[in-house]
XYZ file of N, CA, C and O in Angstrom:
292
model
N 30.479 143.212 144.562
C 31.196 144.773 144.595
C 32.887 144.623 145.056
O 32.957 144.116 146.363
N 33.425 145.075 144.491
C 35.335 145.589 144.546
C 35.547 144.446 143.989
O 36.829 144.032 144.343
N 35.070 142.868 143.385
C 35.862 142.107 142.823
C 36.351 141.804 141.933
O 36.703 143.629 141.114
N 38.026 141.586 141.710
C 38.819 141.343 140.769
C 39.324 140.316 140.413
O 39.068 138.510 141.427
N 39.507 140.222 139.271
C 40.339 138.811 138.593
C 41.378 139.617 137.834
O 41.346 140.391 136.938
N 42.025 138.104 137.227
C 42.898 138.679 136.466
C 44.131 139.112 136.717
O 45.214 139.706 135.890
N 44.076 139.442 137.788
C 45.729 140.087 138.105
C 47.014 140.110 137.994
O 47.832 139.580 138.161
N 46.656 138.663 137.889
C 48.584 137.597 137.664
C 48.905 138.652 136.320
O 50.086 138.654 136.201
N 48.051 138.911 135.880
C 49.119 139.567 134.514
C 48.906 140.305 134.098
O 50.049 140.620 132.902
N 49.314 141.358 135.905
C 49.813 142.681 135.906
C 51.508 141.834 135.816
O 52.070 143.014 135.452
N 51.727 141.510 136.666
C 53.053 140.632 136.164
C 53.667 139.380 136.211
O 55.182 139.622 136.230
N 53.056 138.949 135.143
C 53.857 138.024 133.955
C 53.200 137.828 133.115
O 52.138 137.967 132.230
N 54.063 138.064 132.020
C 53.582 137.851 130.007
C 52.538 136.787 130.403
O 53.466 135.604 131.010
N 52.837 136.856 128.439
C 51.665 135.073 128.895
C 50.347 135.305 128.696
O 50.313 136.454 129.196
N 49.768 134.089 127.898
C 48.543 133.941 127.858
C 47.638 134.285 129.482
O 48.101 133.045 130.427
N 46.312 134.186 129.396
C 46.293 134.441 130.828
C 44.970 132.599 130.875
O 45.127 132.514 130.222
N 44.682 132.735 132.274
C 44.954 131.055 132.417
C 43.801 131.073 132.672
O 42.990 128.939 132.896
N 42.127 131.998 132.408
C 41.327 131.737 133.475
C 40.768 132.467 132.306
O 41.343 133.681 131.787
N 39.052 132.695 131.918
C 38.434 133.480 132.189
C 36.858 133.485 132.831
O 37.039 132.969 133.107
N 36.806 135.290 132.410
C 35.738 134.504 133.040
C 33.790 135.823 132.220
O 34.296 136.227 130.911
N 33.372 135.191 133.067
C 31.945 136.321 132.400
C 30.977 136.358 133.746
O 30.917 135.787 134.751
N 30.437 137.722 132.750
C 29.810 138.517 133.905
C 28.347 137.550 134.026
O 27.664 137.247 132.682
N 27.386 137.794 135.551
C 25.963 136.877 135.618
C 24.906 138.543 135.293
O 23.677 137.944 135.359
N 25.544 139.443 135.788
C 24.701 140.983 135.617
C 25.089 142.038 135.497
O 26.441 141.621 135.077
N 24.503 143.026 134.601
C 25.728 143.972 134.648
C 26.387 144.156 135.963
O 26.334 144.184 136.780
N 27.167 145.334 135.157
C 28.795 145.612 135.991
C 29.764 146.154 135.226
O 29.169 146.393 134.002
N 30.025 147.006 135.652
C 30.957 148.068 135.741
C 32.968 147.418 135.671
O 33.048 146.812 136.793
N 33.597 147.663 135.018
C 35.074 146.860 134.831
C 35.505 147.796 134.430
O 36.342 148.743 133.686
N 36.820 147.160 134.876
C 38.134 148.648 134.363
C 38.660 148.171 134.604
O 39.594 146.608 134.648
N 39.930 147.872 133.287
C 40.862 147.328 132.893
C 42.388 148.465 133.278
O 42.519 149.219 132.770
N 42.819 147.148 133.269
C 44.590 147.732 133.586
C 45.309 146.633 132.614
O 45.245 146.031 133.565
N 46.155 147.223 132.187
C 47.042 146.244 131.363
C 48.112 146.569 132.042
O 48.531 147.665 132.241
N 49.067 145.831 131.219
C 50.282 145.769 131.943
C 51.052 146.096 131.391
O 52.249 147.226 131.977
N 51.474 146.954 129.804
C 52.023 147.536 129.428
C 51.281 149.157 129.985
O 52.746 149.718 130.749
N 50.344 148.828 130.636
C 50.020 151.053 131.792
C 50.360 150.276 132.482
O 51.168 151.947 133.279
N 49.819 149.277 132.970
C 51.002 148.985 134.954
C 52.507 149.645 134.979
O 52.890 150.020 135.370
N 53.212 149.327 134.190
C 54.535 149.160 133.857
C 55.156 150.557 133.812
O 56.010 151.328 133.893
N 53.910 151.482 132.677
C 53.731 152.046 132.263
C 54.249 153.453 134.571
O 54.613 154.860 134.338
N 52.700 152.697 134.635
C 52.743 154.007 135.259
C 53.028 152.897 137.450
O 53.449 154.026 137.324
N 53.559 152.948 136.791
C 55.018 152.243 137.805
C 56.601 152.300 138.085
O 57.015 153.056 138.789
N 57.138 153.757 136.858
C 57.191 154.346 136.479
C 57.370 156.109 137.028
O 57.833 156.247 137.938
N 55.689 156.175 137.026
C 55.253 157.522 136.798
C 55.078 157.465 138.830
O 55.713 158.293 139.552
N 54.411 156.068 139.452
C 53.421 156.327 140.078
C 55.018 155.024 141.742
O 53.295 154.083 141.357
N 55.461 154.824 141.421
C 55.768 153.858 142.071
C 55.373 152.879 143.408
O 54.986 151.563 143.415
N 54.906 153.426 144.750
C 54.379 153.453 145.632
C 53.061 152.849 145.706
O 52.435 151.896 145.787
N 52.221 154.395 144.600
C 51.634 153.385 143.835
C 50.638 152.198 143.634
O 50.289 151.000 144.516
N 52.146 151.015 142.571
C 52.423 150.066 142.290
C 52.276 149.023 143.125
O 51.705 148.096 142.585
N 53.301 149.784 143.873
C 53.287 148.901 145.127
C 52.218 148.420 146.205
O 52.255 147.530 146.251
N 51.885 149.645 145.686
C 50.674 149.240 147.278
C 49.341 147.646 145.936
O 48.849 147.601 147.318
N 49.683 148.342 145.035
C 48.802 147.507 143.907
C 49.429 145.945 143.970
O 48.369 144.645 144.283
N 50.654 145.672 143.712
C 50.839 144.187 144.226
C 50.881 143.669 145.944
O 50.873 142.241 145.656
N 51.335 144.738 147.103
C 50.725 144.052 147.515
C 49.324 144.342 148.116
O 49.048 141.830 148.489
N 48.065 144.197 147.167
C 46.951 143.692 147.551
C 46.674 142.345 147.151
O 45.819 141.971 147.270
N 47.988 143.164 145.130
C 47.505 141.755 144.837
C 47.717 140.403 145.508
O 47.551 139.611 145.498
N 48.535 140.147 145.917
C 50.043 138.960 146.830
C 48.975 138.553 148.168
O 49.370 137.257 147.892
N 48.611 139.640 148.530
C 47.818 138.979 149.867
C 46.986 137.813 149.005
O 46.263 137.820 149.365
N 46.040 138.220 147.697
C 44.596 137.958 146.818
C 44.884 136.294 147.153
O 44.811 135.641 147.533
N 46.346 136.383 146.178
C 47.333 135.542 146.184
C 47.709 134.407 146.745
O 47.004 133.251 146.802
N 47.423 135.423 147.651
C 48.171 133.995 148.865
C 46.459 133.714 149.495
O 46.860 132.662 150.508
N 46.030 134.365 149.654
C 44.406 133.332 149.797
C 44.214 132.431 149.696
O 42.786 131.553 149.573
N 43.824 133.050 147.857
C 43.693 131.412 147.405
C 44.147 130.931 147.121
O 43.771 129.561 147.760
N 45.898 130.404 147.541
C 46.501 129.287 147.708
C 46.227 128.352 148.107
O 45.770 127.464 148.816
N 45.851 129.839 150.152
C 45.853 128.891 151.258
C 43.730 128.602 151.462
O 44.633 126.910 151.594
N 42.896 128.891 150.519
C 41.930 128.666 150.815
C 42.026 127.147 149.428
O 41.925 125.557 149.685
N 42.627 126.142 148.210
C 43.092 125.662 148.005
C 43.629 124.630 148.277
O 43.586 123.416 148.484
N 44.934 124.324 149.833
C 45.758 123.983 149.633
C 44.780 123.960 151.136
O 44.994 121.721 151.488
N 43.330 124.088 152.087
C 42.598 123.718 152.848
C 41.490 122.613 151.741
O 41.682 121.239 153.257
N 40.945 123.045 150.939
C 40.956 121.933 149.894
C 41.041 120.103 149.840
O 40.616 119.524 150.435
N 42.308 121.357 149.528
C 43.243 119.354 148.908
C 43.170 119.177 149.992
O 43.297 117.387 150.728
N 43.564 119.334 151.257
C 44.527 119.071 152.939
C 43.360 118.037 153.217
O 42.613 116.809 153.906
N 41.004 118.652 152.671
C 40.492 117.657 153.347
C 39.935 116.875 152.263
O 39.527 115.527 152.974
N 40.427 116.725 151.121
C 40.422 115.702 150.338
C 41.158 114.638 151.014
O 41.121 113.432 150.852
N 41.951 115.170 151.586
C 42.779 113.595 151.520
C 42.620 112.611 152.588
O 42.366 113.134 153.646
């Protein structure tokens, strides 16, 4: 519950690097990059909070990968 994916597509253009498939029924919310950019004009503080949350997730994922790589060496 409360998980997310594809957050980098909000911050950079281009094709997505990965895809996802649900294992069970779920409810999804899609935020398209154009919609996000429009919201950024209207509610910049809300978008900054969202971007900070995205950066936090990215940092956690990078740290986990780094730890896995160091453990494999």
